[in-house]
GROMACS .gro file of C-alpha atoms in nm:
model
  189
    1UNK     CA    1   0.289   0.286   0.163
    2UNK     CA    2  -0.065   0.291   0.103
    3UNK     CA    3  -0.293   0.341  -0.192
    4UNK     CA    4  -0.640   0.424  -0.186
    5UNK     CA    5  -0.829   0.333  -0.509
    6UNK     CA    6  -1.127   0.526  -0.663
    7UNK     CA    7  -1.311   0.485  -1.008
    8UNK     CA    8  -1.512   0.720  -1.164
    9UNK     CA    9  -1.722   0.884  -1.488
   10UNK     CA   10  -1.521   1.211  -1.502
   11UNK     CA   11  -1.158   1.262  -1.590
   12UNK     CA   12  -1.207   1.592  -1.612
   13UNK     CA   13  -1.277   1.651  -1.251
   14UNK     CA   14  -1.015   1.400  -1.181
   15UNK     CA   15  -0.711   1.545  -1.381
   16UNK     CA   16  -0.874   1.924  -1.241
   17UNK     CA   17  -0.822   1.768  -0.865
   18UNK     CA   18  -0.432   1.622  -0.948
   19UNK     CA   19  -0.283   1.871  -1.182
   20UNK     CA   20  -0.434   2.138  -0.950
   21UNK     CA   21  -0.259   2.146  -0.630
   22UNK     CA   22   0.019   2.344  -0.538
   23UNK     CA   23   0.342   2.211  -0.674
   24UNK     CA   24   0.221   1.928  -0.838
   25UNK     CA   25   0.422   1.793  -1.107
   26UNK     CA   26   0.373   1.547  -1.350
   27UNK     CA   27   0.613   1.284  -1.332
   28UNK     CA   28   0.555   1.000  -1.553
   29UNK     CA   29   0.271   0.938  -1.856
   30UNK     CA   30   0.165   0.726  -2.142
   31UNK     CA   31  -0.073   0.772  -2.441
   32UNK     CA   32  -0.182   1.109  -2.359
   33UNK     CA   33  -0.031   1.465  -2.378
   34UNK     CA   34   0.035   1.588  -2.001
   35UNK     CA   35   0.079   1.989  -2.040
   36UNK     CA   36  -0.294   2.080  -1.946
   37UNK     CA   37  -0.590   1.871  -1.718
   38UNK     CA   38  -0.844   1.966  -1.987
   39UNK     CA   39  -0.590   1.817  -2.320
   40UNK     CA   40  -0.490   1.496  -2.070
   41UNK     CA   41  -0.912   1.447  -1.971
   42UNK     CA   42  -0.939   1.479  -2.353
   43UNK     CA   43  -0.727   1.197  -2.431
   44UNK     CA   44  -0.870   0.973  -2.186
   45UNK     CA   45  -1.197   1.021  -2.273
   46UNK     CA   46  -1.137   0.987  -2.635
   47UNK     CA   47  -1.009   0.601  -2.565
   48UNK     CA   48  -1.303   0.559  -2.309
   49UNK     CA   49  -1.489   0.544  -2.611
   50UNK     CA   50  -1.332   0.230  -2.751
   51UNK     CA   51  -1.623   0.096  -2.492
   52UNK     CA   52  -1.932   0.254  -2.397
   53UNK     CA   53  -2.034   0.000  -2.184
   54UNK     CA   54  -1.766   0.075  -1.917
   55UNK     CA   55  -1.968   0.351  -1.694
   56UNK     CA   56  -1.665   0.428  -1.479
   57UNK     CA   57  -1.390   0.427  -1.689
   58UNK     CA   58  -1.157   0.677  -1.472
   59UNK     CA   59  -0.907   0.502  -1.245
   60UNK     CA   60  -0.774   0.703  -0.994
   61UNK     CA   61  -0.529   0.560  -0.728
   62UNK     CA   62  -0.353   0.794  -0.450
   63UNK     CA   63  -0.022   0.599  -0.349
   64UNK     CA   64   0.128   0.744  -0.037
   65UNK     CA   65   0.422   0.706   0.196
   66UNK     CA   66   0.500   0.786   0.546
   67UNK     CA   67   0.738   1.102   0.566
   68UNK     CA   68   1.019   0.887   0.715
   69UNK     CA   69   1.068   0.771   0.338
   70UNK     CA   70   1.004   1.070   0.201
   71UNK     CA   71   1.425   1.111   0.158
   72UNK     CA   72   1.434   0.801  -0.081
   73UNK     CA   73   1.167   0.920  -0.263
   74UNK     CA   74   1.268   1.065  -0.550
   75UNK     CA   75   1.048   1.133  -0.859
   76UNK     CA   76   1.225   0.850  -1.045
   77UNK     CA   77   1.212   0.590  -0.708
   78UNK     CA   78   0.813   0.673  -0.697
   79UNK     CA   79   0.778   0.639  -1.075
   80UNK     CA   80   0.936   0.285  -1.030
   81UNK     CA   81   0.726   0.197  -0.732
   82UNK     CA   82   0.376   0.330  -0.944
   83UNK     CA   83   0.478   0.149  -1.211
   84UNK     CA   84   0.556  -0.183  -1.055
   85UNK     CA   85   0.192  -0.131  -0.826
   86UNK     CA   86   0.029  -0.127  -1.149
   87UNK     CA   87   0.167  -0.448  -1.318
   88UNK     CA   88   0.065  -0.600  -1.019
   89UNK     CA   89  -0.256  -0.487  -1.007
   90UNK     CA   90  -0.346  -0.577  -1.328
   91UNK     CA   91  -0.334  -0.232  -1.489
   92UNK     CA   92  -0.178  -0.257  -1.839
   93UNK     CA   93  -0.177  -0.189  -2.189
   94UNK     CA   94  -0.363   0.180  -2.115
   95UNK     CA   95  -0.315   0.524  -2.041
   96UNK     CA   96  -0.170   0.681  -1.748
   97UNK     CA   97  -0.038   1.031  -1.544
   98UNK     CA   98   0.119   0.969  -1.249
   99UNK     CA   99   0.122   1.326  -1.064
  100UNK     CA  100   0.303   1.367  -0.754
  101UNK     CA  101   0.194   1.612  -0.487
  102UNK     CA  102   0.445   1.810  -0.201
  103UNK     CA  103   0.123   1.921  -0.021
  104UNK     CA  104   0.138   1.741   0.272
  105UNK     CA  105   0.390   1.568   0.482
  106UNK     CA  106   0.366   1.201   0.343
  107UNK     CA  107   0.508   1.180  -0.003
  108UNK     CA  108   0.273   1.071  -0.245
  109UNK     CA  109   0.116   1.058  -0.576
  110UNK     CA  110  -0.198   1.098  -0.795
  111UNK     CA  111  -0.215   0.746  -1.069
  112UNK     CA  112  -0.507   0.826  -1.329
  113UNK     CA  113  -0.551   0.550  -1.562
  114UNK     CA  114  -0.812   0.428  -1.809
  115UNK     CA  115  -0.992   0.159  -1.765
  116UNK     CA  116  -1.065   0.115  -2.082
  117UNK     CA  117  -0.754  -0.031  -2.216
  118UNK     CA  118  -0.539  -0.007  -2.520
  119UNK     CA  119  -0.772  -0.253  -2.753
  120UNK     CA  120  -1.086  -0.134  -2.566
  121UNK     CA  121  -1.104  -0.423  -2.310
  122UNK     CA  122  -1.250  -0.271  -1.965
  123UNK     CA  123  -0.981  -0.327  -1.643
  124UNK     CA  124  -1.117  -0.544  -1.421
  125UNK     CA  125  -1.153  -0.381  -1.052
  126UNK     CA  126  -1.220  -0.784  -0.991
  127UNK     CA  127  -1.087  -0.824  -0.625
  128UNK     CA  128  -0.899  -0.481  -0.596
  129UNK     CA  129  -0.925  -0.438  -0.275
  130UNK     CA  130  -0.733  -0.812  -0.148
  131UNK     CA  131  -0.490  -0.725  -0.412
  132UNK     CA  132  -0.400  -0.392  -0.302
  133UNK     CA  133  -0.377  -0.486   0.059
  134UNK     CA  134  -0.163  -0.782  -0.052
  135UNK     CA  135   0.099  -0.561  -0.319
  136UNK     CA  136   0.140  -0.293  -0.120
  137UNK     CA  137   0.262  -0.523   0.137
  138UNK     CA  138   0.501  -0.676  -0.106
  139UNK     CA  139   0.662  -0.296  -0.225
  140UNK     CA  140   0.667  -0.217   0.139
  141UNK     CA  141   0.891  -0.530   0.172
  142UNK     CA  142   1.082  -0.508  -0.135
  143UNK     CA  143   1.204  -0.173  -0.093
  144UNK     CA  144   1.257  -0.132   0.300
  145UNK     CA  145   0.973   0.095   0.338
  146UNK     CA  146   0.829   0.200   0.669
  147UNK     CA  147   0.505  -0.028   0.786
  148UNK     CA  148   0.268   0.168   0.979
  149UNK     CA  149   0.150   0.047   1.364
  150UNK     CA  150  -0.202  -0.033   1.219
  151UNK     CA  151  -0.531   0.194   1.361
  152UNK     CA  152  -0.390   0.324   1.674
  153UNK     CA  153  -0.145   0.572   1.447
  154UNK     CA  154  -0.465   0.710   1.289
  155UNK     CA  155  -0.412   1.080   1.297
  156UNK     CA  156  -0.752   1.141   1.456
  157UNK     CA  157  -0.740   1.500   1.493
  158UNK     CA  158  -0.781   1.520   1.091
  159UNK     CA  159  -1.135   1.356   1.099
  160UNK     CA  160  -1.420   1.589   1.079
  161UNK     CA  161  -1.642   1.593   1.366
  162UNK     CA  162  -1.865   1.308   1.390
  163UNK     CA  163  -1.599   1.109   1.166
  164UNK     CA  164  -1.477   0.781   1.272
  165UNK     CA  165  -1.369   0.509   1.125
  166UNK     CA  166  -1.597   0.221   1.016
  167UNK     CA  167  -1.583  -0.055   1.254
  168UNK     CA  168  -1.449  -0.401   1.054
  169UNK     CA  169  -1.775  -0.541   1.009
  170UNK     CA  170  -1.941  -0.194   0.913
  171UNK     CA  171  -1.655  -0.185   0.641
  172UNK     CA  172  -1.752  -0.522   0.543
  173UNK     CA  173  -2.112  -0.480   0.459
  174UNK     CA  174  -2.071  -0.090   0.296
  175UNK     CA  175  -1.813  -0.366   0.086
  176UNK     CA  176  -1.961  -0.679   0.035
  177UNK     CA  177  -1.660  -0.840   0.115
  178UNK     CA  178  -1.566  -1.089   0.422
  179UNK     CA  179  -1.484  -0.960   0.789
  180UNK     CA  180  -1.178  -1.097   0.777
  181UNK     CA  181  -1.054  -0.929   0.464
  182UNK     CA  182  -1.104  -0.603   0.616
  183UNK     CA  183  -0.960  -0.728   0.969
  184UNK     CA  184  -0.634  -0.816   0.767
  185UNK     CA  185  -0.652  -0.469   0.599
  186UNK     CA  186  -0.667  -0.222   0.890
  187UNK     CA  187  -0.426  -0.484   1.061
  188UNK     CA  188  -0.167  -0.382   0.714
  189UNK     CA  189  -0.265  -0.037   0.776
   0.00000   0.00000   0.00000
């Protein structure tokens, strides 16, 4: 299990991009109405205006798994799993669609959230990135799920040419955060 997180100004380009592949289904959601992208971007934005200030108020998190889980992974199993990620991570008290996608061979999901929350109080992204090395480590252990073998399983014939990964200090500096943070991180890869 990984998850990659993004934030973002438009939930209508985000809720396009996860209600838009083939087969997606929505599979869990709170405080919006999940039939249509354009109704469920409406919603969001509507609470995004509890505070202005926030200038990224779209959280987006992809959460995926390696295909030898993918027979455990039922819609309610992954609901559980998103769910649990985001009490961890501090997301609460907000809205959310959690979309899950059959489009490739790892299992995985689309989490859009608002950072803006309930009582318009922004979502601190305050240390995401330690946090989300360190949960998904825990869900991996709680539930038995596979661990990958760090870089050297990097499915390198999916980078475009000239793509590479960024070396750890590289990732570091395009971060701000410590070396060792992101030596940890493509270690728990």
């Amino acid at each position: 299990m990984i998850a990659k997180i993004v934030t973002g100004a438009s939930f209508g380009g985000c809720t396009a991009y996860a209600y838009g592949k083939d087969q997606a289904e929505v599979i869990a959601h709170d405080g919006i109405i999940p039939d249509d992208p354009k109704i469920a971007a409406k919603c969001f934005e509507i609470q995004s205006q509890l505070n202005p200030r926030v200038s990224k108020p779209v959280g987006h998190i992809a959460i995926s798994f390696k295909p030898e889980d993918k027979r455990r992974l039922t819609n309610e199993f992954m609901v559980q799993i998103a769910k649990e990620y985001m009490e961890k991570m501090g997301i609460k008290d907000t809205q959310y669609v959690i979309v899950r996608h059959h489009n490739t061979p790892n299992p995985h999901c689309h989490l859009i959230f608002n950072r803006v929350d309930n009582n318009g109080k922004r979502i601190s992204d305050s240390n995401w990135l330690k946090r989300n090395v360190r949960v998904c480590k825990e869900l991996k252990q709680k539930y038995g799920l596979t661990f990958g073998e760090g870089k050297s399983q990097t499915r390198t014939e999916r980078l475009r040419p000239n793509e590479r990964i960024p070396s750890v200090r590289e990732m570091a500096s395009i971060l701000t955060v410590n070396p060792n943070t992101i030596q940890k991180a493509y270690g728990e890869l």
